[in-house]
Amino acid sequence: MIGGLFIYNHKGEVLISRVYRDDIGSQAADSAVFSSSGPLQEERLEANRRNAVDAFRVNVIHARQQVRSPVTNIARTSFFHVKRSNIWLAAVTKQNVNAAMVFEFLYKMCDVMAAYFGKISEENIKNNFVLIYELLDEILDFGYPQNSETGALKTFITQQGIKSQHQTKEEQSQITSQVTGQIGWRREGIKYRRNELFLDVLESVNLLMSPQGQVLSAHVSGRVVMKSYLSGMPECKFGMNDKIVIEKQGKGTADETSKSGKQSIAIDDCTFHQCVRLSKFDSERSISFIPPDGEFELMRYRTTKDIILPFRVIPLVREVGRTKLEVKVVIKSNFKPSLLAQKIEVRIPTPLNTSGVQVICMKGKAKYKASENAIVWKIKRMAGMKESQISAEIELLPTNDKKKWARPPISMNFEVPFAPSGLKVRYLKVFEPKLNYSDHDVIKWVRYIGRSGIYETRC
Amino acid sequence: MTDSKYFTTTKKGEIFELKAELNSDKKEKKKEAVKKVIASMTVGKDVSALFPDVVNCMQTDNLELKKLVYLYLMNYAKSQPDMAIMAVNTFVKDCEDPNPLIRALAVRTMGCIRVDKITEYLCEPLRKCLKDEDPYVRKTAAVCVAKLHDINAQLVEDQGFLDTLKDLISDSNPMVVANAVAALSEIAESHPSSNLLDLNPQSINKLLTALNECTEWGQIFILDCLANYTPKDDREAQSICERVTPRLSHANSAVVLSAVKVLMKFMEMLSKDLDYYGTLLKKLAPPLVTLLSAEPELQYVALRNINLIVQKRPEVLKHEMKVFFVKYNDPIYVKLEKLDIMIRLASQANIAQVLAELKEYATEVDVDFVRKAVRAIGRCAIKVEQSAERCVSTLLDLIQTKVNYVVQEAIVVIKDIFRKYPNKYESVIATLCENLDSLDEPEARAAMIWIVGEYAERIDNADELLESFLEGFHDESTQVQLQLLTAIVKLFLKKPTETQELVQQVLSLATQDSDNPDLRDRGYIYWRLLSTDPVAAKEVVLAEKPLISEETDLIEPTLLDELICYIGTLASVYHKPPSAFVEGGRGVVHKSLPPRTASSESTESPETAPAGAPPGEQLDAVPTQGDLLGDLLNLDLGPPVSGPPLAASAVQMGAVDLLGGGLDSLIGATSFVAPPAAAVPANLGAPMGSGLSDLFDLTSGVGTLSGSYVAPKAVWLPAMKAKGLEISGTFTRQAGTISMDLQLTNKALQVMTDFAIQFNRNSFGLAPAAPLQVHAPLSPTQTVEISLPLSTAGSVMKTEPLNSLQVAVKNNIDVFYFSTLYPLHILFVEDGKMDRQMFLATWKDIPNENEAQFQIRDCPLNAEAVSSRLQSSNIFTVARRNVEGQDMLYQSLKLTNGIWVLAELRIQPGNPSFTLSLKCRAPEVSQHVYQAYETILKN
């Protein structure tokens, strides 16, 4: 299991260090040989801990080359690291731990910290180090991750110190039953005057296209994010135009199948928040759950079939002699004319030896950014079924560099008000048997946002 | 409120200040002081001197302060064990606190204070907490048992905590169950033999129920524990799989991977004919693909695991090639792993796409990635024959880019392509030769030299090219030197007239001016070959090379099976067994996949298993190509030269063995002195250099040894039992004939005549091929030696033990019976070398339960010596591989009745114990094969 956790700043200085197991440090095993209790051994253990801390600093943070792997083995000690802005989080172990779990835990830890004090920065970590130690004590015991749902944690660990002094016995047992309970993500007795919920279908559409316009790979990775403000312990049931469900239902009336079949989508795979009853999904493909209070990610999904690609990029690059490039890029929007895409940005890479660029574009603004080696073309809004183009002349400095320019792909960013996968929310039903509000009383909001993921066209 | 100010105290004398503050009356000041102490501790300052003062702050009702003090205690208690005792009282008291949060905190912290004296006091509170009414306390106490076990295992056993922990598996709270499972699993790891977890269908059922209800982490603990269970039959395996599959939709990747591990392991037990098997296979692919949209670090873990999964079950992801296409912004570690998997999934169906991608990658920036991409193109050519032409033209395009490392990498792979498809693409040689000057890496130079040597007859200026390399001979790396030597000898054999000078030059450079023994040895061998018998030299040096088959970097089957059991863990990331990176005994228990056991009557034999994984998909290692030593070894591994004249083949065997290095000891220092320069005949073409006959004397001497090992004669029939006739004997196998070498001694006082011999029916049908011929009557005290040829055409009856032989010998006095055991290796036939692909397919095909493992102890030989010695007894090394310093020899042998036995011999340098795994359709022979190994290797 995880033997220790360290947080470093960008200089490699330790901000947080929590050791869960003695074996951390390269000489840990040897020290047992000289084993003598008392200060001597303690010094050695302390030295070991520092060894592990330093080993990571020297071999990873200060390593001359870019890190080639997120898992590093130094002197039989394994280091897992993730980076958040310029903060390094490292988990250390000497055992054959579950590697996927360690990374999941590190991400979770980041989430928990962010939920408590916002951005993970050196400043924030130093300001909250006592809190972080407290959290680490709670969510990791002897290297085993424990309940790490922020909702539950916030009931008894707060930035303002611990409330427990004034808690009643009932409150205490409520906390412990929530932390360990089946529904660890929600506490009882939540009350709202207005029962309301928001559903956001957020999709990122990914594309890799060849210069000739052939789709090399395309997929949508989507998330359904729910914000719930519901009283009591509401039972929810979520339905969407999942092909499998619709075909199952439509079996009776063949007519309906063909009609609705058009609108249904084939989901390659999906994963759910831990509140969703997976066995029920597996057997009936129905999504039922008791939601956490507030915002959470209900599900993630991936589709690869019948994706609406909101934009098509047509590149044309011509090398005119050795010192000049002519680039022309056309973008076409491919959705209903009544809809508007926003925040459109096209990034056209330029060679490293570019000396000057002249750009002409019909719409939006385009600029050559030397520091990024790219022409960035921004358009605020664009309706569907439209077309726009940019042309640029790139002057090159003559070089004797034999290596050819790698021609990175042209990438695009945008936001559209629909789900490129075609996913539609069919219903979200709420039942609360104990309190007297019904499904009709709940105010529900649904929104679709499609964003570009990695949306690239090779040129 | 900001705590960052605590980090900035660096004044001198701060310890004293802190001491004063800690002893302050004001609560707030105390708390501030403890925070400062913790901050100093974090940045690595030694604040152990404050121990008594901090401990004094412990008795407080302020929970925040208490937590801080506990944190300090965990760090420094060891340095002040006596003072730490002071804290015990507070702990014990806190364990009784009405607030469950405080009870849990106390028991959690106590377990972290690793002082022996404290552990005694810990027992009572822990016992109470394990039975606490509050689940939060119980789940904390469960982990505490593991902590205590780490400090003092004996104490935990004596106090009966293990039983209490086992009871917690039936706890009503899922989180308590999960933590108990985690603790028990960890404790069980350090006691591999104990049956601590005692998994049975009932407890498994409890775990599966808890699985649906506990936290994501708890699900991981439970799934990892389930993976260690071996269901009793395929029905149970299927029902567990059914209950585990819903986990594949969990948002936590670790839950998904652990579920995949359970499924991959239990699938092994399911028959491939089952519908369910196919369903399960289909269910595995989507979640694996989804893992690729996780954060990059997790993608990396997932890709390393997918790499294992596609090697074990290529069918799972065969349609998912596209998702492994590299994205421009992927971190380099993700890119490299994706590339690896792309090649594994490449097939005729998708090769066009793959090639287009690879070509794209070859123009990227990262040097490692580009190299790997170029190499991948070569691998595709070798893997998918139909694509070879396109691959070659792609490589040529890449060579035209003139990017130095791309060119070099391309040449290395083109050499491999030549080995796979000889006489097909040689037209490109001209292009390659143009780039000769830009090659600066040894591997590329060696590859180019190999190509020039191999196709010397088609390259007009081959001699000039090679000569140009020769100028800086001593500055080259060994790899290049060896290659150059061989290439020039090849050239000489092909164009003897123009290149005499060149060959002499290289031979003298290699033998006289080099300190490298390998180079010198090879030089001498060529020299002698050339000077004694150029025809033979031609046969040896220009021998037709076996085609290389496929890829090199497949993980060998046993390791792969073990790693499948470790999916999701570090072992699967490193692709190494835990023993390679975990210290001590913890977690180094070897795991293996469960054998398939059918509960139903459907007695499906392993042979009928459908070709779900076509053997052609996975092929075995290729010896390092281009290395002539390798070439020659291949030659000797090939089927024996047809035509049995013993003398001729003895010569060849001798020469070959010499190269294999197996006979070093035999050759000795005396006979193998370097020929003085003067002794080299000016005319190298002369038949037979006189001074060299000693070498051949030697080899013909060796020839007799090259048959199977012959045990010394043993007395089979003592004189007392046979009225004065004593028979001793042994079995031999030479040039394909088995014989029974008998020594008959007449210890009686009368003459013996009329000898005859007969065998009882036996397991392998051994029977005398000729009558026993004792020419003259045997007079008293006289001894006669007879070699009785045997055939295996006799009638067969299984004997017990398998290799026992009952013999009746008759003479003029009486009939005598005796029984003896024959060593199995006399039955190993000469054509027992299996083709690599066959080997791999057969190995996979033979069910795991037929595998037997043995230890061969105290054998001081190295892998080469072992291999050559076994070969002389017709145990053939099919492939050899070095894995983490261990030599793995894959061997095959065939018995006279056509039974194949496959072996994997694991040799660790410096360790005289070898591990032998045998797989055979008739497992009863394994024991005897093992004995044969023992006999051959130890004598």
PDB file of C-alpha atoms in Angstrom, chain B residues 755-880:
ATOM      1  CA  PHE B 755      22.769 -67.427 -24.336  1.00  0.00           C
ATOM      2  CA  ALA B 756      19.462 -65.874 -25.271  1.00  0.00           C
ATOM      3  CA  ILE B 757      17.573 -62.819 -24.141  1.00  0.00           C
ATOM      4  CA  GLN B 758      13.987 -61.744 -24.076  1.00  0.00           C
ATOM      5  CA  PHE B 759      12.135 -58.666 -22.812  1.00  0.00           C
ATOM      6  CA  ASN B 760       8.759 -58.504 -21.217  1.00  0.00           C
ATOM      7  CA  ARG B 761       6.285 -56.149 -22.810  1.00  0.00           C
ATOM      8  CA  ASN B 762       7.045 -52.609 -21.718  1.00  0.00           C
ATOM      9  CA  SER B 763       5.833 -49.044 -21.971  1.00  0.00           C
ATOM     10  CA  PHE B 764       7.753 -48.049 -25.059  1.00  0.00           C
ATOM     11  CA  GLY B 765       7.886 -51.346 -26.887  1.00  0.00           C
ATOM     12  CA  LEU B 766      11.600 -51.909 -26.395  1.00  0.00           C
ATOM     13  CA  ALA B 767      12.704 -55.208 -27.801  1.00  0.00           C
ATOM     14  CA  PRO B 768      15.995 -56.742 -28.912  1.00  0.00           C
ATOM     15  CA  ALA B 769      16.579 -55.980 -32.562  1.00  0.00           C
ATOM     16  CA  ALA B 770      18.935 -58.910 -32.910  1.00  0.00           C
ATOM     17  CA  PRO B 771      19.525 -62.099 -30.973  1.00  0.00           C
ATOM     18  CA  LEU B 772      22.038 -62.031 -28.175  1.00  0.00           C
ATOM     19  CA  GLN B 773      25.225 -63.226 -29.721  1.00  0.00           C
ATOM     20  CA  VAL B 774      27.913 -64.549 -27.511  1.00  0.00           C
ATOM     21  CA  HIS B 775      30.323 -66.019 -29.967  1.00  0.00           C
ATOM     22  CA  ALA B 776      32.402 -68.292 -27.858  1.00  0.00           C
ATOM     23  CA  PRO B 777      31.321 -70.222 -24.810  1.00  0.00           C
ATOM     24  CA  LEU B 778      31.986 -68.230 -21.696  1.00  0.00           C
ATOM     25  CA  SER B 779      34.576 -69.975 -19.594  1.00  0.00           C
ATOM     26  CA  PRO B 780      34.893 -69.416 -15.846  1.00  0.00           C
ATOM     27  CA  THR B 781      36.116 -65.942 -14.755  1.00  0.00           C
ATOM     28  CA  GLN B 782      35.859 -64.793 -18.318  1.00  0.00           C
ATOM     29  CA  THR B 783      34.014 -61.588 -19.148  1.00  0.00           C
ATOM     30  CA  VAL B 784      32.465 -60.664 -22.414  1.00  0.00           C
ATOM     31  CA  GLU B 785      31.091 -57.312 -23.565  1.00  0.00           C
ATOM     32  CA  ILE B 786      28.151 -57.284 -25.892  1.00  0.00           C
ATOM     33  CA  SER B 787      26.194 -54.466 -27.405  1.00  0.00           C
ATOM     34  CA  LEU B 788      22.661 -55.542 -28.050  1.00  0.00           C
ATOM     35  CA  PRO B 789      20.819 -53.293 -30.508  1.00  0.00           C
ATOM     36  CA  LEU B 790      17.240 -52.533 -29.467  1.00  0.00           C
ATOM     37  CA  SER B 791      14.230 -51.505 -31.398  1.00  0.00           C
ATOM     38  CA  THR B 792      11.040 -49.905 -30.211  1.00  0.00           C
ATOM     39  CA  ALA B 793       8.858 -52.081 -32.357  1.00  0.00           C
ATOM     40  CA  GLY B 794       7.990 -54.554 -29.646  1.00  0.00           C
ATOM     41  CA  SER B 795       4.587 -54.826 -28.097  1.00  0.00           C
ATOM     42  CA  VAL B 796       3.564 -52.149 -25.703  1.00  0.00           C
ATOM     43  CA  MET B 797       2.208 -52.462 -22.227  1.00  0.00           C
ATOM     44  CA  LYS B 798       2.304 -49.725 -19.659  1.00  0.00           C
ATOM     45  CA  THR B 799       4.602 -50.658 -16.808  1.00  0.00           C
ATOM     46  CA  GLU B 800       4.906 -49.280 -13.343  1.00  0.00           C
ATOM     47  CA  PRO B 801       7.199 -47.404 -13.070  1.00  0.00           C
ATOM     48  CA  LEU B 802       6.987 -46.294 -16.608  1.00  0.00           C
ATOM     49  CA  ASN B 803      10.575 -46.998 -17.475  1.00  0.00           C
ATOM     50  CA  SER B 804      11.021 -50.424 -15.966  1.00  0.00           C
ATOM     51  CA  LEU B 805      12.121 -53.270 -18.140  1.00  0.00           C
ATOM     52  CA  GLN B 806      11.851 -56.939 -17.252  1.00  0.00           C
ATOM     53  CA  VAL B 807      14.427 -59.090 -18.865  1.00  0.00           C
ATOM     54  CA  ALA B 808      14.857 -62.824 -19.078  1.00  0.00           C
ATOM     55  CA  VAL B 809      18.261 -64.253 -19.889  1.00  0.00           C
ATOM     56  CA  LYS B 810      18.730 -67.874 -20.634  1.00  0.00           C
ATOM     57  CA  ASN B 811      21.868 -69.922 -20.789  1.00  0.00           C
ATOM     58  CA  ASN B 812      22.653 -73.592 -20.682  1.00  0.00           C
ATOM     59  CA  ILE B 813      22.185 -73.599 -16.926  1.00  0.00           C
ATOM     60  CA  ASP B 814      18.884 -71.917 -16.331  1.00  0.00           C
ATOM     61  CA  VAL B 815      16.642 -68.986 -17.109  1.00  0.00           C
ATOM     62  CA  PHE B 816      17.174 -65.865 -15.030  1.00  0.00           C
ATOM     63  CA  TYR B 817      14.961 -62.891 -14.595  1.00  0.00           C
ATOM     64  CA  PHE B 818      15.837 -59.407 -13.602  1.00  0.00           C
ATOM     65  CA  SER B 819      14.314 -56.023 -13.968  1.00  0.00           C
ATOM     66  CA  THR B 820      16.014 -52.726 -14.540  1.00  0.00           C
ATOM     67  CA  LEU B 821      15.109 -49.123 -15.177  1.00  0.00           C
ATOM     68  CA  TYR B 822      16.216 -47.492 -18.371  1.00  0.00           C
ATOM     69  CA  PRO B 823      16.931 -43.788 -18.510  1.00  0.00           C
ATOM     70  CA  LEU B 824      14.300 -42.088 -20.597  1.00  0.00           C
ATOM     71  CA  HIS B 825      16.751 -40.101 -22.675  1.00  0.00           C
ATOM     72  CA  ILE B 826      17.661 -43.132 -24.737  1.00  0.00           C
ATOM     73  CA  LEU B 827      14.206 -42.708 -26.199  1.00  0.00           C
ATOM     74  CA  PHE B 828      14.718 -39.105 -27.239  1.00  0.00           C
ATOM     75  CA  VAL B 829      14.825 -39.100 -30.986  1.00  0.00           C
ATOM     76  CA  GLU B 830      17.093 -37.044 -33.193  1.00  0.00           C
ATOM     77  CA  ASP B 831      14.350 -35.076 -34.884  1.00  0.00           C
ATOM     78  CA  GLY B 832      12.957 -33.808 -31.636  1.00  0.00           C
ATOM     79  CA  LYS B 833      13.495 -30.181 -32.449  1.00  0.00           C
ATOM     80  CA  MET B 834      10.255 -28.395 -32.722  1.00  0.00           C
ATOM     81  CA  ASP B 835       9.702 -25.370 -34.870  1.00  0.00           C
ATOM     82  CA  ARG B 836       9.388 -22.186 -32.806  1.00  0.00           C
ATOM     83  CA  GLN B 837       5.884 -21.397 -33.847  1.00  0.00           C
ATOM     84  CA  MET B 838       4.807 -24.947 -33.301  1.00  0.00           C
ATOM     85  CA  PHE B 839       6.415 -24.804 -29.915  1.00  0.00           C
ATOM     86  CA  LEU B 840       4.532 -21.751 -28.882  1.00  0.00           C
ATOM     87  CA  ALA B 841       1.256 -23.034 -30.197  1.00  0.00           C
ATOM     88  CA  THR B 842       1.740 -26.409 -28.576  1.00  0.00           C
ATOM     89  CA  TRP B 843       2.758 -24.857 -25.292  1.00  0.00           C
ATOM     90  CA  LYS B 844      -0.408 -22.856 -25.228  1.00  0.00           C
ATOM     91  CA  ASP B 845      -2.452 -25.745 -26.373  1.00  0.00           C
ATOM     92  CA  ILE B 846      -1.413 -28.151 -23.666  1.00  0.00           C
ATOM     93  CA  PRO B 847      -3.582 -27.476 -20.643  1.00  0.00           C
ATOM     94  CA  ASN B 848      -1.911 -25.998 -17.621  1.00  0.00           C
ATOM     95  CA  GLU B 849      -2.682 -28.926 -15.392  1.00  0.00           C
ATOM     96  CA  ASN B 850      -0.298 -30.963 -17.475  1.00  0.00           C
ATOM     97  CA  GLU B 851       2.525 -28.721 -16.475  1.00  0.00           C
ATOM     98  CA  ALA B 852       4.985 -30.081 -13.956  1.00  0.00           C
ATOM     99  CA  GLN B 853       7.696 -28.136 -12.262  1.00  0.00           C
ATOM    100  CA  PHE B 854      10.967 -29.487 -10.932  1.00  0.00           C
ATOM    101  CA  GLN B 855      14.088 -28.141  -9.370  1.00  0.00           C
ATOM    102  CA  ILE B 856      17.471 -29.241 -10.586  1.00  0.00           C
ATOM    103  CA  ARG B 857      19.869 -28.469  -7.808  1.00  0.00           C
ATOM    104  CA  ASP B 858      23.591 -28.027  -7.689  1.00  0.00           C
ATOM    105  CA  CYS B 859      24.242 -27.831 -11.350  1.00  0.00           C
ATOM    106  CA  PRO B 860      27.148 -25.485 -11.938  1.00  0.00           C
ATOM    107  CA  LEU B 861      26.796 -25.157 -15.698  1.00  0.00           C
ATOM    108  CA  ASN B 862      25.881 -22.016 -17.558  1.00  0.00           C
ATOM    109  CA  ALA B 863      23.140 -21.784 -20.127  1.00  0.00           C
ATOM    110  CA  GLU B 864      25.373 -22.484 -23.131  1.00  0.00           C
ATOM    111  CA  ALA B 865      26.918 -25.524 -21.554  1.00  0.00           C
ATOM    112  CA  VAL B 866      23.526 -26.799 -20.478  1.00  0.00           C
ATOM    113  CA  SER B 867      22.102 -26.310 -23.889  1.00  0.00           C
ATOM    114  CA  SER B 868      24.913 -28.071 -25.703  1.00  0.00           C
ATOM    115  CA  ARG B 869      25.040 -30.872 -23.247  1.00  0.00           C
ATOM    116  CA  LEU B 870      21.327 -31.483 -23.467  1.00  0.00           C
ATOM    117  CA  GLN B 871      21.464 -31.303 -27.197  1.00  0.00           C
ATOM    118  CA  SER B 872      23.883 -34.156 -27.382  1.00  0.00           C
ATOM    119  CA  SER B 873      21.149 -36.181 -25.720  1.00  0.00           C
ATOM    120  CA  ASN B 874      18.571 -34.925 -28.200  1.00  0.00           C
ATOM    121  CA  ILE B 875      16.984 -32.312 -26.013  1.00  0.00           C
ATOM    122  CA  PHE B 876      16.866 -29.355 -28.331  1.00  0.00           C
ATOM    123  CA  THR B 877      16.876 -25.743 -27.425  1.00  0.00           C
ATOM    124  CA  VAL B 878      14.218 -24.088 -29.544  1.00  0.00           C
ATOM    125  CA  ALA B 879      14.746 -20.604 -28.242  1.00  0.00           C
ATOM    126  CA  ARG B 880      16.624 -18.858 -25.623  1.00  0.00           C
TER     127      ARG B 880
END
